[in-house]
mmCIF file of C-alpha atoms in Angstrom:
data_model
loop_
_atom_site.group_PDB
_atom_site.id
_atom_site.type_symbol
_atom_site.label_atom_id
_atom_site.label_comp_id
_atom_site.label_asym_id
_atom_site.label_seq_id
_atom_site.Cartn_x
_atom_site.Cartn_y
_atom_site.Cartn_z
ATOM 1 C CA MET O 691 -179.916 15.225 -60.683
ATOM 2 C CA ILE O 692 -178.476 17.146 -63.474
ATOM 3 C CA ARG O 693 -180.123 15.629 -66.151
ATOM 4 C CA LEU O 694 -183.626 16.467 -64.663
ATOM 5 C CA ILE O 695 -182.278 19.587 -63.328
ATOM 6 C CA LEU O 696 -182.027 20.774 -67.208
ATOM 7 C CA VAL O 697 -184.639 19.301 -68.502
ATOM 8 C CA SER O 698 -186.821 21.075 -66.230
ATOM 9 C CA LEU O 699 -185.526 24.070 -67.087
ATOM 10 C CA PHE O 700 -185.940 23.176 -70.811
ATOM 11 C CA LEU O 701 -189.483 22.410 -70.735
ATOM 12 C CA ILE O 702 -190.256 25.443 -67.756
ATOM 13 C CA CYS O 703 -188.606 27.701 -70.628
ATOM 14 C CA PHE O 704 -190.321 26.397 -73.854
ATOM 15 C CA LEU O 705 -193.299 26.980 -71.639
ATOM 16 C CA ILE O 706 -192.759 31.541 -71.204
ATOM 17 C CA LEU O 707 -190.599 31.634 -74.529
ATOM 18 C CA SER O 708 -193.389 29.568 -76.589
ATOM 19 C CA ILE O 709 -196.278 32.450 -76.285
ATOM 20 C CA PRO O 710 -195.526 33.970 -78.803
ATOM 21 C CA ILE O 711 -195.392 31.850 -80.879
ATOM 22 C CA MET O 712 -199.004 30.841 -79.441
ATOM 23 C CA ILE O 713 -200.291 33.815 -80.600
ATOM 24 C CA PHE O 714 -198.430 33.296 -83.874
ATOM 25 C CA GLU O 715 -200.445 30.077 -84.471
ATOM 26 C CA TRP O 716 -203.665 31.081 -83.033
ATOM 27 C CA ILE O 717 -203.549 34.098 -85.783
ATOM 28 C CA PHE O 718 -201.958 31.633 -88.706
ATOM 29 C CA GLU O 719 -204.818 29.184 -88.599
ATOM 30 C CA LYS O 720 -207.198 32.000 -89.819
ATOM 31 C CA PHE O 721 -205.975 31.229 -92.614
ATOM 32 C CA ASN O 722 -204.991 28.263 -92.869
ATOM 33 C CA ARG O 723 -205.798 25.776 -90.074
ATOM 34 C CA ARG O 724 -204.191 22.232 -91.197
ATOM 35 C CA ALA O 725 -201.109 23.851 -91.927
ATOM 36 C CA ALA O 726 -200.859 25.809 -88.717
ATOM 37 C CA ASP O 727 -201.422 22.228 -87.300
ATOM 38 C CA ILE O 728 -198.776 20.350 -88.601
ATOM 39 C CA SER O 729 -196.034 23.617 -87.634
ATOM 40 C CA SER O 730 -197.767 23.339 -83.963
ATOM 41 C CA LEU O 731 -196.750 19.020 -83.856
ATOM 42 C CA ARG O 732 -193.801 19.852 -85.410
ATOM 43 C CA ILE O 733 -193.265 22.201 -82.965
ATOM 44 C CA VAL O 734 -193.457 19.776 -79.998
ATOM 45 C CA GLN O 735 -191.764 17.325 -81.145
ATOM 46 C CA TRP O 736 -188.711 18.821 -81.704
ATOM 47 C CA ALA O 737 -189.083 19.849 -78.029
ATOM 48 C CA PHE O 738 -189.754 16.817 -77.203
ATOM 49 C CA ARG O 739 -187.306 15.165 -78.948
ATOM 50 C CA VAL O 740 -184.658 17.614 -76.888
ATOM 51 C CA VAL O 741 -185.814 16.351 -73.480
ATOM 52 C CA LEU O 742 -185.850 12.802 -74.716
ATOM 53 C CA PHE O 743 -182.212 13.739 -75.452
ATOM 54 C CA LEU O 744 -181.535 15.785 -71.993
ATOM 55 C CA ALA O 745 -182.712 13.243 -70.617
ATOM 56 C CA GLY O 746 -180.145 10.653 -71.820
ATOM 57 C CA THR O 747 -183.033 8.293 -73.567
ATOM 58 C CA LYS O 748 -182.285 6.135 -76.004
ATOM 59 C CA THR O 749 -185.452 5.054 -77.796
ATOM 60 C CA VAL O 750 -185.328 1.462 -80.489
ATOM 61 C CA ILE O 751 -188.571 2.048 -82.846
ATOM 62 C CA ILE O 752 -189.861 -1.203 -84.008
ATOM 63 C CA GLY O 753 -192.359 -1.317 -86.123
ATOM 64 C CA GLU O 754 -193.185 1.944 -87.103
ATOM 65 C CA GLU O 755 -193.831 0.997 -90.910
ATOM 66 C CA ARG O 756 -197.531 -1.272 -89.628
ATOM 67 C CA ILE O 757 -199.308 2.213 -88.212
ATOM 68 C CA PRO O 758 -201.977 3.284 -91.391
ATOM 69 C CA LYS O 759 -200.317 6.742 -93.742
ATOM 70 C CA ASP O 760 -204.398 7.515 -95.180
ATOM 71 C CA GLU O 761 -206.464 7.212 -91.846
ATOM 72 C CA ALA O 762 -206.870 8.149 -88.472
ATOM 73 C CA VAL O 763 -206.298 5.345 -86.020
ATOM 74 C CA LEU O 764 -206.423 4.901 -81.990
ATOM 75 C CA TYR O 765 -202.875 4.079 -80.609
ATOM 76 C CA VAL O 766 -203.295 1.562 -77.212
ATOM 77 C CA PRO O 767 -200.119 2.140 -75.029
ATOM 78 C CA ASN O 768 -199.181 0.113 -71.168
ATOM 79 C CA HIS O 769 -197.919 2.896 -68.726
ATOM 80 C CA GLN O 770 -195.798 3.233 -67.430
ATOM 81 C CA SER O 771 -193.998 6.465 -67.521
ATOM 82 C CA TYR O 772 -194.708 10.292 -67.889
ATOM 83 C CA PHE O 773 -192.273 9.597 -70.424
ATOM 84 C CA ASP O 774 -193.848 7.356 -72.905
ATOM 85 C CA ILE O 775 -197.062 10.315 -73.587
ATOM 86 C CA ILE O 776 -192.711 12.098 -74.647
ATOM 87 C CA ILE O 777 -191.924 8.716 -76.322
ATOM 88 C CA THR O 778 -195.083 8.429 -78.306
ATOM 89 C CA TYR O 779 -196.078 11.457 -78.852
ATOM 90 C CA SER O 780 -192.424 12.646 -80.860
ATOM 91 C CA ARG O 781 -193.152 9.625 -83.701
ATOM 92 C CA CYS O 782 -196.312 10.611 -84.786
ATOM 93 C CA GLN O 783 -197.236 11.536 -88.433
ATOM 94 C CA ASN O 784 -199.908 12.934 -88.177
ATOM 95 C CA LEU O 785 -201.465 14.953 -85.730
ATOM 96 C CA THR O 786 -202.405 13.326 -82.940
ATOM 97 C CA GLY O 787 -205.092 13.994 -79.871
ATOM 98 C CA TYR O 788 -204.173 12.312 -76.151
ATOM 99 C CA ILE O 789 -206.513 11.428 -73.674
ATOM 100 C CA SER O 790 -205.437 12.942 -70.259
ATOM 101 C CA LYS O 791 -206.079 13.428 -66.732
ATOM 102 C CA ASP O 792 -207.969 16.767 -66.753
ATOM 103 C CA ILE O 793 -206.223 17.805 -64.046
ATOM 104 C CA LEU O 794 -203.302 18.462 -66.495
ATOM 105 C CA GLU O 795 -206.527 21.383 -67.814
ATOM 106 C CA LYS O 796 -205.828 22.990 -64.949
ATOM 107 C CA VAL O 797 -201.354 23.847 -65.348
ATOM 108 C CA PRO O 798 -200.251 27.273 -67.497
ATOM 109 C CA LEU O 799 -200.053 27.481 -70.484
ATOM 110 C CA LEU O 800 -199.689 23.323 -71.408
ATOM 111 C CA SER O 801 -202.977 23.544 -71.161
ATOM 112 C CA VAL O 802 -203.089 25.230 -74.079
ATOM 113 C CA TRP O 803 -200.416 22.949 -76.358
ATOM 114 C CA MET O 804 -202.219 20.287 -75.311
ATOM 115 C CA LYS O 805 -205.567 22.001 -76.726
ATOM 116 C CA ARG O 806 -204.125 23.456 -79.751
ATOM 117 C CA LEU O 807 -202.793 19.824 -81.123
ATOM 118 C CA TYR O 808 -206.765 17.605 -79.983
ATOM 119 C CA CYS O 809 -205.763 16.994 -76.632
ATOM 120 C CA LEU O 810 -208.329 15.149 -74.602
ATOM 121 C CA PHE O 811 -208.800 15.922 -70.893
ATOM 122 C CA LEU O 812 -210.716 13.005 -68.584
ATOM 123 C CA ASP O 813 -213.001 12.671 -65.793
ATOM 124 C CA ARG O 814 -212.749 9.757 -64.291
ATOM 125 C CA SER O 815 -215.571 10.220 -61.650
ATOM 126 C CA ASN O 816 -217.495 12.473 -63.634
ATOM 127 C CA ILE O 817 -219.563 8.975 -65.953
ATOM 128 C CA LYS O 818 -221.199 12.169 -68.143
ATOM 129 C CA ALA O 819 -218.438 13.915 -68.312
ATOM 130 C CA GLY O 820 -216.327 11.013 -69.264
ATOM 131 C CA LEU O 821 -218.763 9.998 -71.728
ATOM 132 C CA LYS O 822 -218.474 13.930 -73.602
ATOM 133 C CA THR O 823 -214.920 12.984 -73.816
ATOM 134 C CA ILE O 824 -215.104 9.629 -75.715
ATOM 135 C CA LEU O 825 -217.590 11.493 -78.038
ATOM 136 C CA THR O 826 -214.824 14.406 -79.414
ATOM 137 C CA GLY O 827 -212.184 11.838 -79.746
ATOM 138 C CA ILE O 828 -214.572 10.107 -82.057
ATOM 139 C CA GLU O 829 -215.951 13.543 -84.072
ATOM 140 C CA TYR O 830 -211.942 14.066 -83.886
ATOM 141 C CA ILE O 831 -211.253 10.418 -85.793
ATOM 142 C CA LYS O 832 -213.772 10.769 -88.072
ATOM 143 C CA LYS O 833 -212.054 14.491 -88.848
ATOM 144 C CA GLY O 834 -208.510 12.156 -89.801
ATOM 145 C CA ILE O 835 -206.983 12.801 -86.250
ATOM 146 C CA SER O 836 -205.656 10.713 -84.206
ATOM 147 C CA ILE O 837 -206.014 9.285 -80.366
ATOM 148 C CA CYS O 838 -203.799 8.048 -78.287
ATOM 149 C CA ILE O 839 -205.589 6.432 -75.217
ATOM 150 C CA PHE O 840 -203.723 4.389 -72.166
ATOM 151 C CA PRO O 841 -206.261 1.367 -71.625
ATOM 152 C CA GLU O 842 -204.717 0.892 -68.114
ATOM 153 C CA GLY O 843 -206.275 3.880 -66.731
ATOM 154 C CA THR O 844 -202.913 4.760 -65.111
ATOM 155 C CA ARG O 845 -199.456 4.055 -64.342
ATOM 156 C CA ASN O 846 -198.223 0.588 -63.963
ATOM 157 C CA THR O 847 -195.974 0.907 -61.000
ATOM 158 C CA HIS O 848 -194.853 -2.471 -60.604
ATOM 159 C CA PRO O 849 -194.994 -3.679 -64.826
ATOM 160 C CA GLU O 850 -192.844 -6.400 -63.638
ATOM 161 C CA ASP O 851 -195.859 -7.838 -62.151
ATOM 162 C CA GLY O 852 -197.539 -7.943 -65.686
ATOM 163 C CA LEU O 853 -200.740 -5.232 -67.822
ATOM 164 C CA LEU O 854 -203.168 -3.829 -65.516
ATOM 165 C CA PRO O 855 -206.271 -4.744 -67.422
ATOM 166 C CA PHE O 856 -207.407 -2.771 -69.751
ATOM 167 C CA LYS O 857 -209.958 -0.866 -69.442
ATOM 168 C CA GLU O 858 -212.827 -1.948 -72.132
ATOM 169 C CA GLY O 859 -214.264 1.949 -72.454
ATOM 170 C CA SER O 860 -211.629 2.820 -73.807
ATOM 171 C CA LEU O 861 -211.670 1.055 -77.034
ATOM 172 C CA LYS O 862 -215.188 2.291 -77.935
ATOM 173 C CA ILE O 863 -213.532 5.010 -80.283
ATOM 174 C CA ALA O 864 -212.051 2.736 -82.600
ATOM 175 C CA GLU O 865 -215.755 0.215 -82.453
ATOM 176 C CA LYS O 866 -217.908 3.461 -82.965
ATOM 177 C CA THR O 867 -216.196 4.972 -85.812
ATOM 178 C CA GLY O 868 -214.203 1.310 -87.370
ATOM 179 C CA CYS O 869 -210.736 2.664 -86.955
ATOM 180 C CA PRO O 870 -207.091 0.507 -87.037
ATOM 181 C CA ILE O 871 -205.788 0.205 -83.235
ATOM 182 C CA ILE O 872 -202.526 0.795 -82.904
ATOM 183 C CA PRO O 873 -200.785 -1.779 -80.093
ATOM 184 C CA ILE O 874 -198.006 -0.014 -78.299
ATOM 185 C CA ALA O 875 -195.512 -2.095 -76.225
ATOM 186 C CA ILE O 876 -193.244 0.230 -74.274
ATOM 187 C CA THR O 877 -189.551 -1.328 -72.066
ATOM 188 C CA ASN O 878 -187.953 0.233 -69.311
ATOM 189 C CA SER O 879 -189.939 3.788 -70.205
ATOM 190 C CA GLN O 880 -189.918 3.119 -66.022
ATOM 191 C CA ASN O 881 -186.261 3.858 -65.268
ATOM 192 C CA ILE O 882 -185.709 7.213 -67.336
ATOM 193 C CA TRP O 883 -187.433 8.515 -63.954
ATOM 194 C CA GLU O 884 -190.095 7.245 -61.718
ATOM 195 C CA SER O 885 -187.695 3.918 -60.592
ATOM 196 C CA HIS O 886 -185.360 6.146 -59.150
ATOM 197 C CA MET O 887 -187.190 9.437 -57.769
ATOM 198 C CA PRO O 888 -185.576 12.585 -58.209
ATOM 199 C CA PHE O 889 -182.987 11.451 -60.183
ATOM 200 C CA MET O 890 -182.569 10.992 -64.658
ATOM 201 C CA ARG O 891 -180.564 8.469 -65.747
ATOM 202 C CA LYS O 892 -179.474 7.104 -68.751
ATOM 203 C CA CYS O 893 -181.243 4.149 -70.250
ATOM 204 C CA LYS O 894 -182.422 2.390 -73.974
ATOM 205 C CA VAL O 895 -186.898 1.627 -74.002
ATOM 206 C CA ILE O 896 -188.039 0.208 -77.317
ATOM 207 C CA VAL O 897 -191.178 1.201 -78.327
ATOM 208 C CA GLU O 898 -192.770 -1.439 -80.422
ATOM 209 C CA TYR O 899 -195.890 -0.791 -82.890
ATOM 210 C CA GLY O 900 -198.281 -4.174 -83.476
ATOM 211 C CA GLU O 901 -199.926 -5.019 -86.317
ATOM 212 C CA PRO O 902 -203.567 -2.763 -87.104
ATOM 213 C CA ILE O 903 -205.956 -4.168 -84.750
ATOM 214 C CA TYR O 904 -209.654 -4.266 -86.725
ATOM 215 C CA LEU O 905 -212.641 -4.331 -85.018
ATOM 216 C CA LYS O 906 -214.495 -6.044 -88.157
ATOM 217 C CA ASP O 907 -212.439 -8.299 -88.655
ATOM 218 C CA LEU O 908 -212.178 -9.902 -85.247
ATOM 219 C CA ASP O 909 -214.397 -12.856 -83.952
ATOM 220 C CA LYS O 910 -218.042 -12.192 -81.523
ATOM 221 C CA GLU O 911 -216.120 -13.593 -78.806
ATOM 222 C CA GLN O 912 -213.121 -11.324 -79.875
ATOM 223 C CA ARG O 913 -214.399 -8.239 -80.314
ATOM 224 C CA LYS O 914 -217.141 -8.292 -77.698
ATOM 225 C CA PHE O 915 -213.570 -8.050 -75.162
ATOM 226 C CA SER O 916 -211.539 -6.201 -77.811
ATOM 227 C CA GLY O 917 -210.193 -5.396 -74.806
ATOM 228 C CA ALA O 918 -208.168 -7.742 -72.528
ATOM 229 C CA TYR O 919 -207.587 -9.274 -77.675
ATOM 230 C CA THR O 920 -205.764 -6.096 -77.616
ATOM 231 C CA GLN O 921 -203.769 -6.561 -74.017
ATOM 232 C CA ALA O 922 -202.843 -9.719 -74.835
ATOM 233 C CA LYS O 923 -201.292 -8.758 -78.188
ATOM 234 C CA ILE O 924 -199.666 -6.320 -76.333
ATOM 235 C CA ALA O 925 -197.701 -8.492 -73.978
ATOM 236 C CA GLU O 926 -196.929 -10.926 -76.883
ATOM 237 C CA MET O 927 -194.617 -7.848 -77.897
ATOM 238 C CA LEU O 928 -193.291 -7.463 -73.809
ATOM 239 C CA LYS O 929 -192.411 -10.866 -73.603
ATOM 240 C CA GLN O 930 -189.742 -10.343 -76.506
ATOM 241 C CA HIS O 931 -188.541 -7.333 -75.724
ATOM 242 C CA GLU O 932 -187.465 -8.921 -72.118
ATOM 243 C CA THR O 933 -184.254 -10.446 -73.842
ATOM 244 C CA MET O 934 -183.824 -6.979 -76.434
ATOM 245 C CA ILE O 935 -183.609 -5.140 -73.638
ATOM 246 C CA ALA O 936 -180.963 -7.033 -71.885
ATOM 247 C CA GLN O 937 -178.708 -6.389 -75.202
#
């Protein structure tokens, strides 16, 4: 329980004490938007690394060098835990917006940071609004801002049973922009918290970045079912993690 208390207190303090920082960043961006964006990115990444430290999470990173350095990408991870966002965002090399549930847009201060960092809020019950979100993501990619989307659509509460079906529409951003898809396999993140709420426990999490997938290089059938193709790539990596997590 002590880890949960420490993480909660840190996040509350960060959000409150960061108000002057947000004001400074808002002023700073009037003079240099790119520098202000990177500054905000590094500040939030620092906060997320502190959260992982307080939670006792050890991350094993594989294949990070496979991420292209000179272009925006579409990150596609599996989803087991709220910590998936914290873990992967703390590793982003460049500006990256996450597509998240619209309920987070109502969280004070957190939503301000998310909007500053190009996160998008998806209302799954509104098709028109959902399309607008995807179109905005396409524009971000064209501007050099990467996007991360969880194509399972929600947290997989029983990852031992395999991945949830990937929503084919989740890869529309890559289809429309031609940007590379970076499949990400995350193993054991549910054991930080969700598997034994309300307690947070020390554990090892494996995060593997797969080879970039360019839809234009796939055959017609693979492009038609790009979600299933990407899912299979992530499943392969997760299978390899089974022996590693026990070590």
